[in-house]
Coordinates of C-alpha atoms in Angstrom, one line a residue:
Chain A
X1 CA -19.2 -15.0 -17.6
X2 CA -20.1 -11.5 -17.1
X3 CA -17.7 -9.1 -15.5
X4 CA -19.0 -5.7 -14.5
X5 CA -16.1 -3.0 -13.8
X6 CA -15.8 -1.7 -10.4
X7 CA -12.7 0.5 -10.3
X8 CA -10.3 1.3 -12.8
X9 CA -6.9 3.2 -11.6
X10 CA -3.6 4.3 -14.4
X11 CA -0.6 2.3 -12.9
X12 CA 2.9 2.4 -14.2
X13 CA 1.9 3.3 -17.3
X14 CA -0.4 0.1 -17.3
X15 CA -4.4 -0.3 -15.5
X16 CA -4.9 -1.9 -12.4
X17 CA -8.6 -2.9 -12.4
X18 CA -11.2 -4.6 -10.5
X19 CA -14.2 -6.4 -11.7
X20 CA -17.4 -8.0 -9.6
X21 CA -18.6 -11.7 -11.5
X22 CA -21.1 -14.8 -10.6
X23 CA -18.9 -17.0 -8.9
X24 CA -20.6 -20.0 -9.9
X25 CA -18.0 -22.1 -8.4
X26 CA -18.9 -20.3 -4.8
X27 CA -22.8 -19.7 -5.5
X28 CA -21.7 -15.8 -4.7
X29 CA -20.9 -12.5 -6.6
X30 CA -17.1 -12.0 -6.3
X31 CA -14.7 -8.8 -6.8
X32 CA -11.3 -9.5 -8.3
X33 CA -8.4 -7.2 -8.6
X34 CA -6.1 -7.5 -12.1
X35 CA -3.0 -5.3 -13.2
X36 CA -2.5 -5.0 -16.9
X37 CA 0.9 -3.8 -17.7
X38 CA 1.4 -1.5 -20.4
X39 CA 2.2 -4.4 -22.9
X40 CA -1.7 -6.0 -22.4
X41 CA -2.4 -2.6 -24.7
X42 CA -0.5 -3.8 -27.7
X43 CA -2.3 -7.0 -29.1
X44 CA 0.0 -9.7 -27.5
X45 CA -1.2 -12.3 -25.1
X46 CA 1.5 -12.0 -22.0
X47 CA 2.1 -14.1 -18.8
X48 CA 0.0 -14.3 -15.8
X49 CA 0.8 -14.5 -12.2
X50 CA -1.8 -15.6 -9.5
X51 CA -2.0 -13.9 -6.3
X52 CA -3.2 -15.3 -2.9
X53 CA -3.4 -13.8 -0.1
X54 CA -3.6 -14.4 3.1
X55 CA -6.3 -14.4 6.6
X56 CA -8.2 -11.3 6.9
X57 CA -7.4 -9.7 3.1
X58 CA -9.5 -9.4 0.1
X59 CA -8.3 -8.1 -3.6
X60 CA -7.2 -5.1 -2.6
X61 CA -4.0 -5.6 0.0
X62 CA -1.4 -7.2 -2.6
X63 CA -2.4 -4.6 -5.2
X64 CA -2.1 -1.6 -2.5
X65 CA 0.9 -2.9 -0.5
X66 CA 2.8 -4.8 -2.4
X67 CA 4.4 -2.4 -5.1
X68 CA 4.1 -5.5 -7.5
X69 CA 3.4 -3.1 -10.3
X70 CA 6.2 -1.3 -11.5
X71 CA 8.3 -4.3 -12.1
X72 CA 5.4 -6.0 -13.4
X73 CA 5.2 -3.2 -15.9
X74 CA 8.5 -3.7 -17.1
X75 CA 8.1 -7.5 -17.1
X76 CA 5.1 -7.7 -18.8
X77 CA 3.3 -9.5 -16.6
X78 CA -0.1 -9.9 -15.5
X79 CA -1.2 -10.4 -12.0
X80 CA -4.5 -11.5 -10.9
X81 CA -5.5 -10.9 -7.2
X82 CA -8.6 -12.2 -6.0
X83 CA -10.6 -12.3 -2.9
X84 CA -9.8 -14.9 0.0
X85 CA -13.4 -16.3 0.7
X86 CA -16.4 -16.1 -0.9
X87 CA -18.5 -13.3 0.0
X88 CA -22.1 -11.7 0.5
X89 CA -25.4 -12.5 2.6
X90 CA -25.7 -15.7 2.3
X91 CA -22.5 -17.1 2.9
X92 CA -22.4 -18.4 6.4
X93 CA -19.4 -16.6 8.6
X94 CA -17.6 -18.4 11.5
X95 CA -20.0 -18.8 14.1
X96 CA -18.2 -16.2 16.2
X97 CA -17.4 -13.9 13.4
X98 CA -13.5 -15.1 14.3
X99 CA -10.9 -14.1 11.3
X100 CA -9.1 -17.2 10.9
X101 CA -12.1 -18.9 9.7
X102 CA -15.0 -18.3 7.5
X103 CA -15.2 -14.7 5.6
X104 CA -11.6 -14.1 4.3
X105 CA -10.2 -17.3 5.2
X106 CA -11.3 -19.2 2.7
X107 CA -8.1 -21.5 2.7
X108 CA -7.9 -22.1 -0.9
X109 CA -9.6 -25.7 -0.5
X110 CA -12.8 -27.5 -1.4
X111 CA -14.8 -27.7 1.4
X112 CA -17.4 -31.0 2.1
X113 CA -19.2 -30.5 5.2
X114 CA -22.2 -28.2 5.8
X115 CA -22.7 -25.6 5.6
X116 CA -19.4 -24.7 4.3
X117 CA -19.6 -26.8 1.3
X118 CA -22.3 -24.8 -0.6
X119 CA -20.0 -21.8 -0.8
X120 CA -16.6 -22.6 0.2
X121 CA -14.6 -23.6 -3.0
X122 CA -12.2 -21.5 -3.3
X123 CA -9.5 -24.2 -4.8
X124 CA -11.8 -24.7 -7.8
X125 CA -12.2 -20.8 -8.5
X126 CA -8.8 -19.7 -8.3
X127 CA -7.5 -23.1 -10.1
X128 CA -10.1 -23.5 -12.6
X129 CA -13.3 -21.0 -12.6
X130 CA -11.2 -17.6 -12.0
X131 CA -8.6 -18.6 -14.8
X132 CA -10.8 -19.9 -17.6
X133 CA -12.8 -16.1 -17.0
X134 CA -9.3 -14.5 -17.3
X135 CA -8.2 -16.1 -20.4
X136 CA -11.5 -15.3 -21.9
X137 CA -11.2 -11.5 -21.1
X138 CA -8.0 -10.5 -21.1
X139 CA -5.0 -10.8 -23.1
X140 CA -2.9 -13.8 -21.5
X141 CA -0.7 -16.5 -22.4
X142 CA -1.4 -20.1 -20.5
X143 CA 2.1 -19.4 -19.3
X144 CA 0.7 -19.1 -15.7
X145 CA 2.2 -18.6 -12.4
X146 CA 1.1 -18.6 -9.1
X147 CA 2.3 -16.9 -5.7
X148 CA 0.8 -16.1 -2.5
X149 CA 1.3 -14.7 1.3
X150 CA 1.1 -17.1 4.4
X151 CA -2.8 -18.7 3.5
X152 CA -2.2 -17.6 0.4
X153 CA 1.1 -18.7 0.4
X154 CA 0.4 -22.3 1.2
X155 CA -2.7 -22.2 -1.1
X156 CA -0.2 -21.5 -4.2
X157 CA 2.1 -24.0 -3.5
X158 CA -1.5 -26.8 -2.8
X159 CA -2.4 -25.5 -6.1
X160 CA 0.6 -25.8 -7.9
X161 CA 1.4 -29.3 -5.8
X162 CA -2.1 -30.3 -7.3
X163 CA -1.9 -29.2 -10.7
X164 CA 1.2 -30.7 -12.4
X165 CA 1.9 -28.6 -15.7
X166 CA -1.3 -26.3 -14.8
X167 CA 1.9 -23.5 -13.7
X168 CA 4.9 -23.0 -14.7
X169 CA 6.3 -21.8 -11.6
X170 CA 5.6 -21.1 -8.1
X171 CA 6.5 -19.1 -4.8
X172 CA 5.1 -18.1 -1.6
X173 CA 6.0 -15.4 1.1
X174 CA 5.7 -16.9 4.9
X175 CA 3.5 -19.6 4.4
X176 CA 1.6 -22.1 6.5
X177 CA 3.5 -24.8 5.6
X178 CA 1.7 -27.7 7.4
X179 CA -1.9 -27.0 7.8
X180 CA -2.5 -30.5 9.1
X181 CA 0.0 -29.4 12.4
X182 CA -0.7 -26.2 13.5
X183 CA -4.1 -24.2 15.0
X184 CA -5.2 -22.0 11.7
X185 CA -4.7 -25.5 9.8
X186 CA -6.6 -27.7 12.5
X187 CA -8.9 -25.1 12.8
X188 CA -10.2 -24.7 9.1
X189 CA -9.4 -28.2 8.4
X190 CA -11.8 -29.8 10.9
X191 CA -14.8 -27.5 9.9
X192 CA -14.4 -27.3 6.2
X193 CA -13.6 -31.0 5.7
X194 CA -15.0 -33.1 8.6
X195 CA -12.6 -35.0 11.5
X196 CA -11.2 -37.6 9.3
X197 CA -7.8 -36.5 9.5
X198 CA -6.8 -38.7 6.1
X199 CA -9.2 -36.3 4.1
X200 CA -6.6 -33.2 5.4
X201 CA -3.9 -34.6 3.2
X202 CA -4.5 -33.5 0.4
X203 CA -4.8 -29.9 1.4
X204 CA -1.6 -29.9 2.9
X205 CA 1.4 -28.9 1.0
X206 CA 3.8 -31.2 3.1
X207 CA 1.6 -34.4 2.4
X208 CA 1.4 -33.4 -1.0
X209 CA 5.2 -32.8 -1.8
X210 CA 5.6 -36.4 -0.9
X211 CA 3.7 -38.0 -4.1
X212 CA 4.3 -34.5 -6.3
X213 CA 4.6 -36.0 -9.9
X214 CA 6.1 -32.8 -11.3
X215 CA 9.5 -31.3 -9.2
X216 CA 8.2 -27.2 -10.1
X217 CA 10.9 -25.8 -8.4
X218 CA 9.3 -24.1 -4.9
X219 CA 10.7 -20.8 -3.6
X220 CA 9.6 -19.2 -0.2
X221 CA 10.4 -16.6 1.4
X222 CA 10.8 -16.7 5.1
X223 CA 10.6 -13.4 8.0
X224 CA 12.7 -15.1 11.2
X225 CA 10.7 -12.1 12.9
X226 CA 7.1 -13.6 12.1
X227 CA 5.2 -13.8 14.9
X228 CA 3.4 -16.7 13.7
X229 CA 6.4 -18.9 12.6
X230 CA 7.1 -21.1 15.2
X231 CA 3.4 -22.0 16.0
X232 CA 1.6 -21.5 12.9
X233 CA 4.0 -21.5 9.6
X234 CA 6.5 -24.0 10.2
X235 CA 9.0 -23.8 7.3
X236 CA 11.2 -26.5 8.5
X237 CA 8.1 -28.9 8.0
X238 CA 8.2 -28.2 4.2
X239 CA 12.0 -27.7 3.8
X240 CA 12.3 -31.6 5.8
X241 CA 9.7 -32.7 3.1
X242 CA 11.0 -31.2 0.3
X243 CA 14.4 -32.7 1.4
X244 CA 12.6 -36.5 1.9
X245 CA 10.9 -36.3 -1.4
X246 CA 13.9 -34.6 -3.5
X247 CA 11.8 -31.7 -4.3
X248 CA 13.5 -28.3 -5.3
X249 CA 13.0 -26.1 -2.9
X250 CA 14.9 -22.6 -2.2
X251 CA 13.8 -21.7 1.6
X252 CA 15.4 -17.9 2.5
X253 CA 15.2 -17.1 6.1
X254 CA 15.4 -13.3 5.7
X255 CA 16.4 -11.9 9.1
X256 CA 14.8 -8.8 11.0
X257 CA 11.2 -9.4 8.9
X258 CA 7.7 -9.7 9.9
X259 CA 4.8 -11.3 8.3
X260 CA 3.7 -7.9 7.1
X261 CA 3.5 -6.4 3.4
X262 CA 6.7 -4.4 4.6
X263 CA 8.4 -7.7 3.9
X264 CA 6.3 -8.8 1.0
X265 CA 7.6 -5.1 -0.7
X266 CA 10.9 -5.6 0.2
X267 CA 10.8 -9.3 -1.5
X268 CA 8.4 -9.1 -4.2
X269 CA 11.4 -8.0 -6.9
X270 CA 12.5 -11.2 -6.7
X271 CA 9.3 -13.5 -6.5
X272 CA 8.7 -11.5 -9.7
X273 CA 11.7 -12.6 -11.7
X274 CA 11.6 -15.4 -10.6
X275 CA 8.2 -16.1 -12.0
X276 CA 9.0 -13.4 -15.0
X277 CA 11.9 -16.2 -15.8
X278 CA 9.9 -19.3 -15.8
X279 CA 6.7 -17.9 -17.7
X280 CA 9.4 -16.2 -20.8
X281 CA 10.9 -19.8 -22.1
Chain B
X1 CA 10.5 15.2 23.5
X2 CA 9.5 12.1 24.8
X3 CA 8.9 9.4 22.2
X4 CA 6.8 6.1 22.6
X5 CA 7.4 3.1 19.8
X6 CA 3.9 1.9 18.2
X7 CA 5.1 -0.5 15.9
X8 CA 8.4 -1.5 14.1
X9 CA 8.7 -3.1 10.7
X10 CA 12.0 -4.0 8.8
X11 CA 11.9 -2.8 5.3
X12 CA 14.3 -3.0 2.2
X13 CA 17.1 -3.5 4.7
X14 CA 16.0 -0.5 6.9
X15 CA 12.9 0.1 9.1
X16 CA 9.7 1.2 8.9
X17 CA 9.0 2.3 12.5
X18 CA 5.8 4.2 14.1
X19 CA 6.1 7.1 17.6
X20 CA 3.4 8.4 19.6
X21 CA 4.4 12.0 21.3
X22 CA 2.9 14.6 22.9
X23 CA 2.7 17.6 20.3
X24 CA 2.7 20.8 22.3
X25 CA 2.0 22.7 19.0
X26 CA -1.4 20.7 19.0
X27 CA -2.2 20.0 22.5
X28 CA -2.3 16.6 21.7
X29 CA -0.8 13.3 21.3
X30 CA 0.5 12.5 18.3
X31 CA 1.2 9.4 15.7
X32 CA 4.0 9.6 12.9
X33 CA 5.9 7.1 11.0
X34 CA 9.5 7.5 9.8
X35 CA 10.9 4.9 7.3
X36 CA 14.9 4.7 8.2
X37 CA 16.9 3.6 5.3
X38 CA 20.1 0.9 6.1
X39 CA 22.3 3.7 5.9
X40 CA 20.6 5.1 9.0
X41 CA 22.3 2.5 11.0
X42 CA 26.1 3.7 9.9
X43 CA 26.5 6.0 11.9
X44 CA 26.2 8.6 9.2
X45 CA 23.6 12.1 8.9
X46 CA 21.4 11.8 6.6
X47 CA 19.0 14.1 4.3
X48 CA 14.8 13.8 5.3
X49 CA 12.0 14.4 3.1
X50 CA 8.7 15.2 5.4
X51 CA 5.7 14.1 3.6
X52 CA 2.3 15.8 3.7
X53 CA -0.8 13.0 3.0
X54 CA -3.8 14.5 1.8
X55 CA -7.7 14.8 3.5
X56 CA -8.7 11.9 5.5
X57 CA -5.2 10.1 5.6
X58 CA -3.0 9.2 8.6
X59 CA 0.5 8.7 8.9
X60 CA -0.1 5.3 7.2
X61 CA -1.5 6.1 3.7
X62 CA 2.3 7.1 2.4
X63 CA 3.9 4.7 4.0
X64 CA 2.0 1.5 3.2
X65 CA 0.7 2.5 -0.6
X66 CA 3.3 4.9 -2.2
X67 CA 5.9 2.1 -2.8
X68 CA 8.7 4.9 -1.5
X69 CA 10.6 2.7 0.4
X70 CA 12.6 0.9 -2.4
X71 CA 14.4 3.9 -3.8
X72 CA 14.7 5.5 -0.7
X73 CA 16.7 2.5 1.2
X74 CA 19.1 2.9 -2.2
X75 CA 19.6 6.7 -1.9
X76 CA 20.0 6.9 2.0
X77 CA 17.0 9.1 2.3
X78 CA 15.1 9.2 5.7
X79 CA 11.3 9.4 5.4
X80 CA 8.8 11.3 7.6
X81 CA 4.8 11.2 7.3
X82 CA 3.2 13.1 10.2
X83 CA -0.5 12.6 10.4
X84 CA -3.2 15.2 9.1
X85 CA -5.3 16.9 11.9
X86 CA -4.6 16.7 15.6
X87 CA -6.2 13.8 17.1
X88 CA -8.0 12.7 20.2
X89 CA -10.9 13.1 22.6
X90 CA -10.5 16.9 23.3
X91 CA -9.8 17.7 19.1
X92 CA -13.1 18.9 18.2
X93 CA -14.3 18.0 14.6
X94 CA -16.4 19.1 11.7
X95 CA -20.1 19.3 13.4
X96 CA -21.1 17.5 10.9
X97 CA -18.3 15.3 10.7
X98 CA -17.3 16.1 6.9
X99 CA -14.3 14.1 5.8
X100 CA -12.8 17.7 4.0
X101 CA -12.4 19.6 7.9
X102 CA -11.5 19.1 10.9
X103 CA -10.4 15.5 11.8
X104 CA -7.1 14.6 8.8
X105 CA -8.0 17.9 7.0
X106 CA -5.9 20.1 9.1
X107 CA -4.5 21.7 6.1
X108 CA -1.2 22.6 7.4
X109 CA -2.0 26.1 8.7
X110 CA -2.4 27.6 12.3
X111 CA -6.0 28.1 12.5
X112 CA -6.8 31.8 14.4
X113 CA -10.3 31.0 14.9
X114 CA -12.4 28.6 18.1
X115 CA -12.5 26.3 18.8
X116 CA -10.4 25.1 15.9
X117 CA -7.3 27.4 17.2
X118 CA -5.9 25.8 20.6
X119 CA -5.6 22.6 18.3
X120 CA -5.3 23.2 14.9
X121 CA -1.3 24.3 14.4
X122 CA -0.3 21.7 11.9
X123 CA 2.1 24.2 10.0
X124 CA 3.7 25.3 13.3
X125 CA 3.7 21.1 13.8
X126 CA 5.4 19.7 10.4
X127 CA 7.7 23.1 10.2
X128 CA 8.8 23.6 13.7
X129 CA 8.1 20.8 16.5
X130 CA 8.1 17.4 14.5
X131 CA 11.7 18.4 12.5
X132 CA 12.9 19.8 16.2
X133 CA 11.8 16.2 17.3
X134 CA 13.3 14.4 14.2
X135 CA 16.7 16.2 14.4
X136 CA 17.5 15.2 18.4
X137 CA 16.3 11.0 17.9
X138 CA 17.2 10.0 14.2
X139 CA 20.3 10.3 12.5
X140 CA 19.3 13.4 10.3
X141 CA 21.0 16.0 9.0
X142 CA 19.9 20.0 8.5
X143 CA 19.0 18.9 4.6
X144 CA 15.4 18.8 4.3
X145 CA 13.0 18.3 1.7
X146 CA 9.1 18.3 1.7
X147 CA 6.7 16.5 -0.6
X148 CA 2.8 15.6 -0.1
X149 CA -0.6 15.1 -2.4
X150 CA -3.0 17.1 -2.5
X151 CA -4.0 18.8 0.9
X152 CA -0.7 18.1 2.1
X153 CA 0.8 18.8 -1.5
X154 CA 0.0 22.3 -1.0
X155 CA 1.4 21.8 2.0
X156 CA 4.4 21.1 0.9
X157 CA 4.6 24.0 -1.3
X158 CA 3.2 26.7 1.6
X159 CA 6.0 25.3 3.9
X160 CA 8.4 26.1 1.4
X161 CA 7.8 29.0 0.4
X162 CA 7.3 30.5 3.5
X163 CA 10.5 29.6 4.7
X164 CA 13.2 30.4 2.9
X165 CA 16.0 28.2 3.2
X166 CA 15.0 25.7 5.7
X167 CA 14.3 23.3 2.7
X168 CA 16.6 22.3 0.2
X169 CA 14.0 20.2 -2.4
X170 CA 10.2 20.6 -2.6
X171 CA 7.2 18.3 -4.9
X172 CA 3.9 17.9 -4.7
X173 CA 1.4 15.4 -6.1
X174 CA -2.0 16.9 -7.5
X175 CA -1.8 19.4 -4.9
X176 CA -4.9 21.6 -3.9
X177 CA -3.0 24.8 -5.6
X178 CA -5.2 27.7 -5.0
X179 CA -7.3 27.0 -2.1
X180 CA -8.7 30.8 -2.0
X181 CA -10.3 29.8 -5.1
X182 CA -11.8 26.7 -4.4
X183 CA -14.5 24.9 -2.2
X184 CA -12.2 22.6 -0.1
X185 CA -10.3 25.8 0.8
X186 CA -13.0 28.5 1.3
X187 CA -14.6 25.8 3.4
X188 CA -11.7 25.3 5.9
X189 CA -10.3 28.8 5.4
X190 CA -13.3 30.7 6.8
X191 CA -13.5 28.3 9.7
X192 CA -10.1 27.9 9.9
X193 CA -8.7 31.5 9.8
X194 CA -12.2 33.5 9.6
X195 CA -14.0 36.0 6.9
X196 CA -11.2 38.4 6.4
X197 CA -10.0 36.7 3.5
X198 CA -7.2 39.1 3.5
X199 CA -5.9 36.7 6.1
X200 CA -6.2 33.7 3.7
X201 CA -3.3 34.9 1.3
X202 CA -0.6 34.0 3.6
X203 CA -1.7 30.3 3.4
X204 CA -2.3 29.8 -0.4
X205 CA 0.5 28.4 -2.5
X206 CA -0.2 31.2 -5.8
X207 CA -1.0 33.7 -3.3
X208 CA 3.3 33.5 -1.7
X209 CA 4.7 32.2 -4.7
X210 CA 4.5 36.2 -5.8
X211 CA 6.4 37.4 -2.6
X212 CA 8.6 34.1 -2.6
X213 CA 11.9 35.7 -1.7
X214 CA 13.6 32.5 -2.5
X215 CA 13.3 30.6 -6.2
X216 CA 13.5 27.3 -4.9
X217 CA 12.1 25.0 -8.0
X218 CA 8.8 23.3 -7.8
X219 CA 8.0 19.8 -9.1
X220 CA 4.3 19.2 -9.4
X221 CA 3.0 16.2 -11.1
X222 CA -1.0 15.8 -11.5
X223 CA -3.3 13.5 -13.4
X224 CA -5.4 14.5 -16.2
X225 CA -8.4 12.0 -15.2
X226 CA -8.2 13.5 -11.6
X227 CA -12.0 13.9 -10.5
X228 CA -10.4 16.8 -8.8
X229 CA -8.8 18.8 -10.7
X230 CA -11.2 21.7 -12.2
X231 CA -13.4 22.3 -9.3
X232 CA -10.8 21.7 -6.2
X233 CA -6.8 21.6 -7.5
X234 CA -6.1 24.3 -10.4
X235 CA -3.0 23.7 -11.3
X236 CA -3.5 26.1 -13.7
X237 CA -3.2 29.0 -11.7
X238 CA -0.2 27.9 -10.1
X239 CA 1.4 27.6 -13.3
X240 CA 0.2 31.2 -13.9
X241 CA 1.0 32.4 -10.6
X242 CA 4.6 31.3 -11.0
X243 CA 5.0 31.8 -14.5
X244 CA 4.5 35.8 -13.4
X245 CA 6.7 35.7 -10.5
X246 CA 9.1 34.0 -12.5
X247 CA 9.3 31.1 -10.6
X248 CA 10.9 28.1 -11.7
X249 CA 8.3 25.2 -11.9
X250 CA 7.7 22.1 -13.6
X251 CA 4.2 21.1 -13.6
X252 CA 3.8 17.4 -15.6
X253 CA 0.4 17.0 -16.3
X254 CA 0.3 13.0 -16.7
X255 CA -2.5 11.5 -19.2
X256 CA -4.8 8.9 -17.3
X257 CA -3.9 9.0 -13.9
X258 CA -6.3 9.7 -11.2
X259 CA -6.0 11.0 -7.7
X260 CA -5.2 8.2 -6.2
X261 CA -2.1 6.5 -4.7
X262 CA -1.8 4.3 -7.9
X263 CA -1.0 7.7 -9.4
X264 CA 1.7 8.6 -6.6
X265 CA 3.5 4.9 -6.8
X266 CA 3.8 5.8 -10.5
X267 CA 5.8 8.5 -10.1
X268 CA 7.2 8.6 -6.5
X269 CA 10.4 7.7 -8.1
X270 CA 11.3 10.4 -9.8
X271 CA 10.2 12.7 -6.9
X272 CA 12.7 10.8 -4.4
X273 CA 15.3 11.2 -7.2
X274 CA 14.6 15.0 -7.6
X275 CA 14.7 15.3 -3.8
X276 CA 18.0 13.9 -3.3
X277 CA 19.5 15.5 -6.4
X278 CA 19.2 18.5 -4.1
X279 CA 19.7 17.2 -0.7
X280 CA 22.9 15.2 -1.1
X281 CA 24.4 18.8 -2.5

């Protein structure tokens, strides 16, 4: 449980900071970004927001793109950004060093097959591993949300799915919707958990809306300029599951975006009050 | 004046969009960005603030870190961030290929000296050929501002004052304020413009401020935990330089902040609103 600072950088009046830990979860040393809002300075324990992002990215994208902080300043709020994959010599890389699998592409699941499965946890370090560090060092609330953008997205929305009462809300920004039924999905899902199909399920936030015990109310953000939407996101998967299972669910098809931080910035305002809301009562 | 599309992004209602030209200042092709508020697309002329990135950027630095677009989509300002340097096969370099000349440290003069001379015309660039550019394609009026960190903030603040009405609004962020004083300047100065540092006067901000025939206000904001700021920025002497020509500047010397773009997202707010104070007069 020892963090050692990396960087350390004044932000809205607040610190946005990153730290290099054991991973012990992911037998690897991992950086994670955090922004600390000028509130963490004056003794009270405040919300926190998880950030996931998506293929390629590590800690620093969201915190660098986004332009989460000033409103998080003013909200209080703490977000937490960490890396996508575990990292570092030893973990093994997709065989043809492609970027939809293997190092930043961890997919926010528990993998089981070799060699994958010695390394590739990254659902129990950003769901358990990565919190319990963060509410040992920092001064947070276990008012948690959780928010991420297209692997990331669907990873918050698995790990909120997952985890009833573990967050108290819960949005994403172009997400793969339906891992199990499209490339990226079939991809990482065959490798990282074997060809049994059945397994996939419960990695797969349209499987898992279907026996959600808790109805956290799901809002996603949508670009209908996305490149990857009609092949790789699939929205209408989720909204047709949501619908079958009575689960809240806010879709916004925002017209003229892309699947790029431009539209994150231009939507993050709202993600953040949104969570900011849920994480006050 | 022919311009080729790189990439197009919607943002905050407006768009982000990237051109490739021929710059005949540079003899070379060039890349800039120009973020076009929703206004942009009523039909009506609006005010642009050319910003100057610092050593090593591109025209992407600004445009994906400082978190401008926001405010500027509300005030109907148009954005444009030219790169640093010429670019390309022909562009020679630093022989050693130092990040502080050459290749994005073009320092916004016209270098007199070869082989940097047939290439290195950034001022004649930002102040003549890109704006000439700007004002037939976009929707832009004759109300210009100009902003930039630290290469490019003294940028800012030599295209200003040299010109005398052409801008109407002028900042800078922890800009490099007396290069004849300082290593990054006497390093690209000599090469740049030769020994005669007689010559070097006309390109260093205190140097005009005391022939400035115009009184425009200067807003300069710099960090007190800037690595920079003793050996390489000096604000100090621009503060002394214009406190003796009686120039009107505000120089905000901002406790914990850095050099880095966290440090320009903190503030780029109140630089947008001081620009279009002035422009939209």
């Amino acid at each position: 449980m020892t963090l050692e600072i990396v960087s350390s950088n004044k932000s809205f009046g607040g610190w946005h900071k990153r730290y290099r830990h054991r991973a012990s979860a992911l037998n690897c040393d991992m950086v994670f970004a955090v922004y600390l809002p000028p509130q963490a300075e004056q003794g009270e324990k405040l919300p926190v927001l998880y950030w996931l992002s998506g293929l390629t990215c590590t800690d620093e994208n969201f915190m660098q793109k986004a332009g989460a902080q000033r409103l998080a300043a003013e909200l209080g709020l703490i977000i937490v950004a960490p890396d996508t994959s575990p990292r570092g010599d030893g973990v093994p890389d997709d065989p043809e060093g492609a970027w939809d699998f293997g190092l930043g592409a961890g997919f926010y699941l528990n993998a089981t097959q070799e060699p994958w499965a010695r390394h590739y946890r990254m659902y129990d370090y950003v769901v358990h591993e990565l919190p319990a560090l963060i509410e040992a060092h920092f001064p947070v609330s276990d008012r948690r949300g959780i928010a991420g953008h297209s692997m990331g997205g669907h990873g918050a929305l698995v790990c909120a799915l997952k985890n009833p009462g573990r967050y108290r809300s819960v949005s994403a920004f172009a997400p793969i919707a339906n891992p199990l039924e499209c490339p990226w999905g079939e991809k990482a899902f065959s490798r990282y958990l074997g060809d049994d199909r059945a397994r996939w399920r419960e990695w797969d936030a349209c499987a898992l809306i279907a026996d959600a015990r808790e109805r956290l109310p799901l809002l996603v953000d949508q670009g209908d300029r996305d490149d990857f939407l009609e092949t790789q996101l699939k929205p209408r998967a989720l909204e047709a599951a949501a619908q079958a299972a009575g689960h809240p669910l806010t879709l916004r098809l925002q017209p003229g975006y892309d699947h790029s931080y431009h539209f994150i910035a231009s939507f993050i305002d709202d993600h953040l009050r949104h969570h900011a809301e849920a994480l006050r009562g």
